[in-house]
Coordinates of N, CA and C in Angstrom, one line a residue:
M1 N -90.4 -0.4 6.1 CA -90.9 -1.3 7.2 C -92.2 -0.7 7.6
A2 N -92.5 0.5 7.4 CA -93.7 1.0 7.6 C -94.8 1.0 6.6
S3 N -94.5 0.3 5.5 CA -95.4 0.2 4.3 C -96.5 -1.1 4.5
D4 N -97.3 -1.1 3.8 CA -98.4 -2.2 3.7 C -97.8 -3.2 2.8
F5 N -97.2 -4.4 3.5 CA -96.6 -5.3 2.8 C -97.3 -6.2 1.9
S6 N -98.8 -6.2 2.1 CA -99.5 -6.8 1.3 C -99.7 -6.1 -0.1
R7 N -99.1 -4.8 -0.1 CA -99.3 -4.0 -1.6 C -98.0 -3.4 -1.6
L8 N -97.0 -4.0 -1.4 CA -95.5 -3.4 -1.5 C -95.3 -3.0 -2.7
G9 N -95.6 -3.2 -3.8 CA -95.4 -2.7 -5.2 C -95.9 -1.3 -5.3
E10 N -97.3 -1.3 -4.9 CA -98.1 -0.2 -5.0 C -97.4 0.8 -4.0
E11 N -97.2 0.4 -2.8 CA -96.7 1.5 -1.7 C -95.3 2.2 -2.3
I12 N -94.5 1.3 -3.1 CA -93.3 1.9 -3.6 C -93.6 2.7 -4.6
R13 N -94.6 2.6 -5.5 CA -94.7 3.5 -6.7 C -95.3 4.6 -6.2
S14 N -96.1 4.7 -5.1 CA -96.9 5.9 -4.5 C -95.7 6.8 -3.9
I15 N -94.9 6.3 -3.3 CA -93.6 7.3 -2.6 C -92.7 7.8 -3.6
E16 N -92.6 6.8 -4.7 CA -91.8 7.5 -6.0 C -92.6 8.8 -6.6
E17 N -93.9 8.3 -6.8 CA -94.8 9.5 -7.5 C -94.8 10.7 -6.6
A18 N -94.7 10.3 -5.2 CA -94.7 11.4 -4.2 C -93.5 12.4 -4.1
G19 N -92.4 11.8 -4.7 CA -91.0 12.5 -4.8 C -90.0 12.1 -3.8
A20 N -89.9 10.7 -3.4 CA -89.0 10.2 -2.6 C -87.7 10.2 -3.2
D21 N -86.6 10.3 -2.6 CA -85.2 10.1 -3.3 C -84.8 8.7 -3.5
W22 N -84.9 8.1 -2.3 CA -84.2 6.6 -2.1 C -85.6 5.8 -1.7
I23 N -85.3 4.5 -1.6 CA -86.2 3.5 -1.0 C -85.4 2.9 0.0
H24 N -85.8 3.2 1.4 CA -85.1 2.6 2.4 C -85.5 1.3 2.8
I25 N -84.7 0.3 2.9 CA -85.2 -1.0 3.1 C -84.6 -1.7 4.2
D26 N -85.5 -2.0 5.4 CA -84.9 -2.4 6.5 C -85.2 -4.0 6.4
I27 N -83.9 -4.6 6.7 CA -83.9 -6.0 6.7 C -83.5 -6.6 7.9
M28 N -84.5 -7.3 8.8 CA -84.3 -7.7 10.1 C -84.2 -9.3 10.3
D29 N -83.5 -9.8 11.1 CA -83.4 -11.2 11.3 C -83.9 -11.7 12.7
N30 N -84.5 -11.0 13.5 CA -85.1 -11.5 14.7 C -83.9 -12.1 15.7
H31 N -82.7 -11.7 15.5 CA -81.7 -12.0 16.3 C -81.0 -10.7 16.7
F32 N -80.4 -10.0 15.7 CA -79.6 -8.7 16.0 C -80.8 -7.7 16.6
V33 N -82.1 -7.7 15.9 CA -83.0 -6.8 16.6 C -84.2 -7.9 16.8
P34 N -85.2 -7.3 17.8 CA -86.3 -8.1 18.2 C -87.6 -8.0 17.2
N35 N -87.2 -8.3 15.8 CA -88.3 -8.1 14.7 C -87.8 -8.9 13.5
L36 N -88.6 -9.5 12.5 CA -88.3 -9.9 11.5 C -88.9 -9.3 10.3
T37 N -88.3 -9.0 9.1 CA -89.0 -8.3 7.9 C -88.6 -9.3 6.8
F38 N -87.8 -9.2 5.8 CA -87.8 -10.0 4.7 C -86.2 -10.1 4.2
G39 N -86.0 -10.9 3.4 CA -84.6 -11.0 2.7 C -84.5 -10.5 1.3
P40 N -83.2 -10.8 0.7 CA -83.0 -10.6 -0.5 C -83.9 -10.9 -1.6
P41 N -84.7 -12.1 -1.6 CA -85.7 -12.5 -2.6 C -86.9 -11.3 -2.8
I42 N -87.2 -10.7 -1.9 CA -88.2 -9.8 -1.6 C -87.7 -8.4 -2.3
V43 N -86.5 -8.2 -2.0 CA -85.7 -7.0 -2.8 C -85.7 -7.1 -4.2
S44 N -85.2 -8.5 -4.6 CA -85.3 -8.7 -6.1 C -86.5 -8.5 -6.8
M45 N -87.6 -9.1 -6.1 CA -89.0 -9.0 -6.7 C -89.4 -7.4 -7.0
I46 N -89.0 -6.6 -5.9 CA -89.5 -5.2 -6.0 C -88.5 -4.4 -6.9
R47 N -87.4 -4.8 -7.2 CA -86.3 -3.9 -8.1 C -87.0 -3.5 -9.3
H48 N -87.9 -4.3 -10.0 CA -88.7 -3.8 -11.2 C -89.6 -2.8 -11.1
V49 N -89.9 -2.6 -9.8 CA -91.2 -1.8 -9.6 C -90.5 -0.1 -9.6
T50 N -89.5 0.1 -9.3 CA -88.9 1.5 -9.3 C -87.4 1.5 -9.8
K51 N -87.1 2.7 -10.2 CA -85.7 2.9 -10.8 C -84.9 3.6 -9.6
L52 N -85.7 4.0 -8.3 CA -85.0 4.7 -7.3 C -84.0 3.8 -6.5
P53 N -82.9 4.6 -6.2 CA -81.9 3.8 -5.4 C -82.4 3.0 -4.1
F54 N -81.8 1.7 -4.0 CA -82.4 0.9 -2.7 C -81.3 1.2 -1.7
D55 N -81.5 1.7 -0.7 CA -80.7 1.9 0.5 C -81.0 0.9 1.5
V56 N -80.3 -0.3 1.5 CA -80.4 -1.3 2.4 C -79.9 -1.3 3.8
H57 N -80.7 -1.2 4.8 CA -80.2 -1.2 6.2 C -80.3 -2.7 6.7
L58 N -79.2 -3.2 7.1 CA -79.0 -4.5 7.5 C -79.1 -4.8 9.1
M59 N -80.2 -5.0 9.6 CA -80.1 -5.4 11.1 C -80.2 -6.8 11.4
V60 N -79.0 -7.4 10.9 CA -78.8 -8.8 11.1 C -77.5 -9.2 11.5
E61 N -77.5 -10.5 12.2 CA -76.2 -11.0 12.6 C -75.5 -11.5 11.1
R62 N -74.2 -11.4 11.2 CA -73.3 -12.1 10.0 C -74.0 -11.4 8.7
P63 N -73.9 -10.0 8.4 CA -74.5 -9.4 7.6 C -73.7 -9.7 6.2
E64 N -72.5 -10.2 6.3 CA -71.8 -10.4 5.0 C -72.2 -11.5 4.2
T65 N -73.1 -12.2 4.8 CA -73.5 -13.5 4.2 C -74.6 -13.1 3.1
L66 N -75.2 -11.9 3.1 CA -76.2 -11.4 2.4 C -75.8 -10.6 1.4
F67 N -74.4 -10.0 1.5 CA -74.0 -9.2 0.3 C -74.0 -9.6 -1.2
P68 N -73.6 -10.8 -1.5 CA -73.8 -11.3 -2.9 C -75.2 -11.2 -3.4
A69 N -76.2 -11.9 -2.7 CA -77.6 -11.9 -2.9 C -78.0 -10.4 -3.1
L70 N -77.7 -9.6 -2.3 CA -78.5 -8.1 -2.3 C -77.7 -7.6 -3.7
A71 N -76.6 -7.8 -3.9 CA -75.8 -7.0 -5.1 C -76.8 -7.5 -6.2
E72 N -76.9 -8.9 -6.4 CA -77.7 -9.4 -7.5 C -79.2 -9.0 -7.6
A73 N -79.7 -8.6 -6.3 CA -81.1 -8.1 -6.2 C -81.3 -6.7 -6.6
G74 N -79.9 -6.0 -6.7 CA -80.1 -4.5 -7.0 C -80.1 -3.5 -6.0
A75 N -79.3 -3.9 -5.0 CA -79.0 -2.9 -3.9 C -78.0 -1.9 -4.4
D76 N -78.4 -0.6 -4.0 CA -77.3 0.4 -4.4 C -76.5 0.8 -3.1
R77 N -77.0 0.8 -1.8 CA -76.4 0.9 -0.7 C -76.5 0.0 0.3
I78 N -75.7 -0.5 1.1 CA -75.7 -1.4 2.3 C -75.1 -0.8 3.5
T79 N -75.9 -0.7 4.5 CA -75.5 -0.3 5.8 C -75.6 -1.2 6.8
V80 N -74.4 -1.4 7.5 CA -74.2 -2.5 8.6 C -74.0 -1.8 9.9
H81 N -74.3 -2.6 11.0 CA -74.1 -2.1 12.3 C -72.8 -2.7 12.9
P82 N -71.8 -2.0 13.3 CA -70.6 -2.5 13.9 C -70.6 -3.6 14.8
E83 N -71.6 -3.7 15.5 CA -71.8 -4.7 16.6 C -72.0 -6.0 15.9
A84 N -72.5 -6.0 14.6 CA -72.7 -7.4 14.0 C -71.6 -7.8 13.1
C85 N -70.2 -7.0 13.0 CA -69.4 -7.4 12.2 C -68.1 -7.7 13.1
V86 N -67.6 -8.9 13.0 CA -66.2 -9.3 13.6 C -65.2 -8.5 13.1
H87 N -65.0 -8.2 11.8 CA -64.0 -7.1 11.1 C -64.8 -6.0 10.3
L88 N -64.9 -4.9 11.0 CA -65.7 -3.8 10.3 C -64.9 -3.5 8.9
H89 N -63.8 -3.2 9.0 CA -63.0 -2.7 7.7 C -63.2 -3.7 6.6
R90 N -62.9 -4.9 6.9 CA -63.3 -6.0 6.0 C -64.5 -6.1 5.5
T91 N -65.6 -6.0 6.4 CA -66.9 -6.1 5.9 C -67.3 -4.8 5.0
L92 N -66.8 -3.7 5.3 CA -67.1 -2.5 4.5 C -66.5 -2.6 3.0
A93 N -65.1 -3.0 3.2 CA -64.5 -3.3 1.8 C -65.1 -4.4 0.9
S94 N -65.6 -5.4 1.6 CA -66.3 -6.4 0.7 C -67.6 -5.9 0.2
I95 N -68.3 -5.0 0.8 CA -69.5 -4.3 0.2 C -69.1 -3.6 -1.1
R96 N -67.8 -2.6 -1.0 CA -67.7 -1.7 -2.0 C -66.7 -2.3 -3.1
E97 N -66.5 -3.7 -2.8 CA -65.8 -4.4 -3.9 C -67.0 -5.0 -4.8
L98 N -68.2 -4.9 -4.3 CA -69.5 -5.6 -5.2 C -69.8 -4.3 -6.0
G99 N -69.3 -3.1 -5.8 CA -69.6 -1.9 -6.6 C -71.0 -1.4 -6.1
I100 N -71.1 -1.5 -4.6 CA -72.1 -0.9 -3.7 C -71.6 0.0 -2.8
K101 N -72.1 1.1 -2.5 CA -71.9 2.2 -1.4 C -72.1 1.5 -0.1
A102 N -71.3 1.7 0.9 CA -71.2 1.1 2.3 C -71.4 2.2 3.3
G103 N -72.3 1.7 4.2 CA -72.7 2.5 5.3 C -72.7 2.0 6.7
V104 N -72.4 2.7 7.8 CA -72.3 2.1 9.1 C -73.3 2.8 10.0
A105 N -74.1 1.9 10.6 CA -75.3 2.5 11.5 C -74.9 2.5 13.0
L106 N -74.9 3.6 13.6 CA -74.7 3.5 15.1 C -75.9 3.7 15.8
N107 N -76.1 2.6 16.5 CA -77.3 2.7 17.5 C -77.2 3.8 18.6
P108 N -78.0 4.2 19.4 CA -77.9 5.2 20.4 C -76.8 5.1 21.3
H109 N -76.5 3.9 21.6 CA -75.4 3.6 22.7 C -74.1 3.4 21.9
T110 N -73.9 3.4 20.8 CA -72.7 3.2 20.0 C -72.0 4.5 19.6
P111 N -70.5 4.5 20.2 CA -69.9 5.6 20.1 C -69.4 5.9 18.5
L112 N -69.2 7.4 18.4 CA -68.5 7.8 17.3 C -67.3 7.1 16.9
N113 N -66.4 6.8 18.0 CA -64.9 6.6 17.8 C -64.8 5.2 16.8
V114 N -65.8 4.4 16.8 CA -65.8 3.2 16.0 C -65.5 3.8 14.5
L115 N -65.8 4.9 14.0 CA -65.7 5.3 12.6 C -64.4 5.7 12.4
E116 N -63.7 6.4 13.3 CA -62.5 7.1 12.9 C -61.5 6.6 12.0
Y117 N -61.2 5.1 12.1 CA -60.2 4.6 11.1 C -60.8 3.9 10.1
M118 N -62.2 4.2 9.8 CA -63.0 3.6 8.6 C -63.4 4.5 7.6
L119 N -63.1 5.6 7.7 CA -63.8 6.7 6.8 C -63.5 6.6 5.3
D120 N -62.2 5.8 5.0 CA -62.0 5.9 3.7 C -62.8 4.4 3.1
E121 N -63.5 3.8 3.9 CA -64.5 2.9 3.4 C -65.9 3.0 3.5
I122 N -66.3 4.3 3.9 CA -67.6 4.8 4.3 C -68.3 5.5 3.3
D123 N -69.4 5.4 2.8 CA -70.2 6.3 2.1 C -71.2 7.0 2.9
L124 N -71.7 6.5 3.9 CA -72.8 6.9 4.7 C -72.8 6.4 6.1
V125 N -73.1 7.4 7.0 CA -73.2 7.1 8.3 C -74.6 7.3 8.8
L126 N -75.2 6.3 9.3 CA -76.7 6.2 9.8 C -76.7 6.5 11.4
I127 N -77.4 7.5 11.9 CA -77.4 7.6 13.3 C -79.0 7.4 13.5
M128 N -78.9 6.3 14.3 CA -80.0 5.9 14.9 C -80.8 6.6 16.1
T129 N -81.9 7.3 15.6 CA -82.4 8.2 16.8 C -83.7 7.5 17.5
I130 N -83.6 6.1 17.3 CA -84.5 5.4 18.1 C -83.6 4.0 18.3
N131 N -84.1 3.2 19.3 CA -83.6 1.8 19.3 C -84.2 0.9 18.0
P132 N -83.1 0.3 17.3 CA -83.6 -0.3 16.0 C -84.5 -1.4 16.3
G133 N -85.5 -1.7 15.4 CA -86.2 -3.0 15.5 C -87.7 -2.8 15.2
F134 N -88.2 -1.5 15.5 CA -89.6 -1.3 15.3 C -89.9 0.3 14.9
G135 N -90.7 0.4 14.1 CA -91.2 1.7 13.6 C -92.2 2.4 14.7
G136 N -92.4 3.7 14.6 CA -93.2 4.3 15.3 C -92.8 4.8 16.6
Q137 N -91.5 4.7 16.9 CA -90.8 4.9 18.2 C -90.8 6.5 18.2
A138 N -90.7 7.1 19.5 CA -90.3 8.5 19.8 C -88.9 8.7 19.4
F139 N -88.6 9.9 19.0 CA -87.5 10.4 18.5 C -86.5 10.5 20.0
L140 N -85.4 10.3 19.8 CA -84.3 10.5 21.1 C -83.7 11.9 20.8
P141 N -84.1 13.0 21.6 CA -83.2 14.2 21.3 C -81.9 14.0 22.0
S142 N -81.4 13.1 22.6 CA -80.1 13.2 23.3 C -79.1 12.7 22.0
M143 N -79.8 12.2 20.8 CA -78.8 12.1 19.7 C -78.3 13.3 18.7
L144 N -79.1 14.5 19.1 CA -78.6 15.8 18.5 C -77.2 16.0 18.7
P145 N -76.6 16.0 19.8 CA -75.2 16.3 20.1 C -74.2 15.2 19.3
K146 N -74.6 14.1 19.2 CA -74.0 12.9 18.4 C -73.9 13.4 17.1
L147 N -75.0 13.9 16.4 CA -75.1 14.2 15.0 C -74.0 15.5 14.8
R148 N -74.1 16.3 15.8 CA -73.1 17.6 15.7 C -71.7 17.1 15.7
Q149 N -71.3 16.0 16.8 CA -70.0 15.7 16.8 C -69.6 15.0 15.4
L150 N -70.4 14.1 15.0 CA -70.3 13.6 13.6 C -70.0 14.4 12.7
R151 N -70.8 15.6 12.6 CA -70.6 16.5 11.5 C -69.1 17.2 11.5
E152 N -68.6 17.3 13.0 CA -67.5 18.0 13.3 C -66.3 16.9 12.8
L153 N -66.5 15.5 13.1 CA -65.7 14.6 12.8 C -65.2 14.6 11.2
L154 N -66.5 14.6 10.6 CA -66.2 14.4 9.1 C -65.4 15.8 8.5
D155 N -66.0 16.8 8.9 CA -65.3 18.3 8.6 C -63.8 18.2 8.9
K156 N -63.5 17.6 10.1 CA -62.2 17.5 10.4 C -61.3 16.7 9.5
H157 N -61.9 15.8 8.9 CA -61.1 14.7 7.8 C -61.4 15.1 6.3
G158 N -62.2 16.3 6.3 CA -62.5 16.6 5.0 C -63.4 15.7 4.1
R159 N -64.2 14.9 5.0 CA -65.0 14.0 4.4 C -66.6 14.5 4.1
N160 N -66.7 15.6 3.5 CA -68.1 16.2 3.3 C -69.0 15.2 2.3
D161 N -68.2 14.5 1.8 CA -69.0 13.6 0.5 C -69.8 12.5 1.3
I162 N -69.5 12.3 2.7 CA -70.3 11.1 3.3 C -71.4 11.5 3.7
H163 N -72.6 10.8 3.5 CA -74.0 11.1 3.8 C -74.2 10.9 5.3
I164 N -74.8 11.9 5.9 CA -75.3 11.6 7.3 C -76.7 11.5 7.5
Q165 N -77.1 10.2 7.6 CA -78.5 9.9 7.7 C -79.1 9.6 9.1
V166 N -80.2 9.9 9.3 CA -80.9 9.8 10.5 C -82.2 8.9 10.3
D167 N -82.4 8.2 11.3 CA -83.7 7.2 11.2 C -84.2 6.9 12.5
G168 N -85.6 7.3 12.7 CA -86.3 7.1 13.8 C -87.0 8.4 14.4
G169 N -88.3 8.3 14.3 CA -89.0 9.3 14.7 C -88.9 10.8 14.0
I170 N -88.7 10.6 12.7 CA -88.6 11.6 11.7 C -89.9 12.2 11.3
N171 N -90.1 13.3 11.5 CA -91.4 14.2 11.2 C -90.9 15.6 10.8
A172 N -91.8 16.5 10.4 CA -91.7 17.8 10.2 C -90.8 18.5 11.1
E173 N -91.2 18.3 12.5 CA -90.6 19.0 13.4 C -89.2 18.4 13.7
T174 N -88.9 17.1 13.9 CA -87.7 16.6 14.1 C -86.7 16.8 13.0
A175 N -87.2 16.8 11.7 CA -86.5 16.9 10.5 C -85.5 18.2 10.7
A176 N -86.3 19.4 11.2 CA -85.5 20.7 11.3 C -84.4 20.5 12.3
L177 N -84.5 19.5 13.3 CA -83.7 19.7 14.3 C -82.5 18.8 13.9
V178 N -82.7 17.7 13.2 CA -81.6 16.8 12.7 C -80.7 17.5 11.7
T179 N -81.6 18.3 10.7 CA -80.7 18.9 9.8 C -79.9 20.1 10.2
D180 N -80.5 20.9 11.1 CA -79.6 21.8 11.9 C -78.5 21.0 12.6
A181 N -78.6 20.0 13.1 CA -77.4 19.3 13.7 C -76.5 18.8 12.7
G182 N -76.7 18.7 11.3 CA -75.8 18.2 10.4 C -76.1 17.1 9.5
A183 N -77.5 16.5 9.7 CA -77.9 15.4 8.7 C -78.4 16.0 7.5
N184 N -78.0 15.2 6.4 CA -78.6 15.6 5.1 C -79.2 14.4 4.3
S185 N -79.7 13.2 4.9 CA -80.5 12.1 4.5 C -81.4 11.8 5.6
L186 N -82.6 11.8 5.3 CA -83.7 11.5 6.3 C -84.4 10.3 5.9
V187 N -84.6 9.4 6.9 CA -85.4 8.2 6.8 C -86.7 8.4 7.4
A188 N -87.8 8.4 6.6 CA -89.2 8.7 7.2 C -90.1 7.5 6.9
G189 N -90.6 6.7 7.8 CA -91.3 5.5 7.5 C -92.7 5.9 7.8
T190 N -92.9 6.0 9.2 CA -94.4 6.3 9.7 C -95.0 7.6 9.1
F191 N -94.0 8.6 9.3 CA -94.5 9.9 8.7 C -95.0 9.8 7.4
I192 N -94.4 9.3 6.4 CA -94.8 9.1 5.1 C -95.9 8.3 4.9
F193 N -95.7 6.8 5.1 CA -96.6 5.9 5.0 C -97.9 6.0 5.7
G194 N -97.8 6.9 6.9 CA -99.0 7.1 7.5 C -100.0 8.1 7.1
K195 N -99.5 8.9 6.1 CA -100.2 10.1 5.4 C -101.1 9.5 4.2
Q196 N -102.1 10.0 3.9 CA -103.0 9.7 2.8 C -102.2 10.5 1.8
D197 N -101.9 11.8 1.7 CA -101.2 12.5 0.8 C -99.7 12.5 1.2
R198 N -98.9 11.6 0.5 CA -97.5 11.3 0.7 C -96.6 12.4 0.1
A199 N -97.1 13.1 -1.0 CA -96.3 14.1 -1.6 C -96.3 15.2 -0.6
A200 N -97.4 15.6 -0.1 CA -97.6 16.7 0.8 C -96.5 16.4 2.2
A201 N -96.6 15.1 2.7 CA -95.8 14.8 3.9 C -94.3 15.0 3.3
I202 N -93.9 14.5 2.1 CA -92.4 14.6 1.7 C -92.1 16.1 1.5
S203 N -93.0 16.9 1.0 CA -92.7 18.5 0.9 C -92.6 18.9 2.2
A204 N -93.3 18.4 3.3 CA -93.3 18.9 4.4 C -92.0 18.8 5.2
L205 N -91.4 17.7 4.9 CA -90.1 17.3 5.3 C -89.0 18.1 4.8
R206 N -89.2 18.4 3.5 CA -88.0 19.3 2.7 C -88.1 20.7 3.2
A207 N -89.3 21.0 3.3 CA -89.5 22.6 3.9 C -88.9 22.7 5.2
A208 N -89.3 21.7 6.0 CA -88.8 21.9 7.4 C -87.4 21.5 7.5
S209 N -86.8 20.7 6.8 CA -85.3 20.5 6.9 C -84.5 21.1 6.0
K210 N -84.8 21.7 4.9 CA -84.0 22.4 3.9 C -83.1 21.3 3.3
V211 N -83.6 19.9 3.2 CA -82.7 19.2 2.6 C -82.6 19.3 1.0
A212 N -81.6 19.3 0.5 CA -81.6 19.5 -1.1 C -82.4 18.4 -1.7
Q213 N -83.0 18.7 -2.7 CA -83.9 17.5 -3.4 C -82.9 16.9 -4.3

């Protein structure tokens, strides 16, 4: 979302060359969140640009309607919001049935207890450290205890294989905070795309967070 959409292919190549691990793709419908980006056709068009995994974050109503098209477009992970799903377990299972890893995104107000009976269907939990919809927002420090509680929950259930991802206001300073709280996957839009030297920006995140490359 933070990239220059008029040069999307070049932007993706630049962050791959700079050392990014995944491409995080924000899909918004201007209903679930007050913003609009793009849909599966764009995902399909950019799939040939990179071999990096596509980490698709759906901020849309009725996300299940997009799963088949996203699978065909080359998505590797799809993350949904529980508030957008009538039956979260069924939604997650339908993602995994397509051979795609499934994630759950938790807005700042969303409690962790929505996850407790879903863990067998989850590969990733995304903690939003801003309110979703727009990039460039300030990091919410109040989400750090939530991250720690999530780490404790996953440890309790022996699910260290589930990624703990954070998105919102991530930079070299906040990367250290969220990693210390238990995160191991960082989404950085403005911090990366806003820099001329993107390799240096990614290196700075890794150095600050000590996230394994």
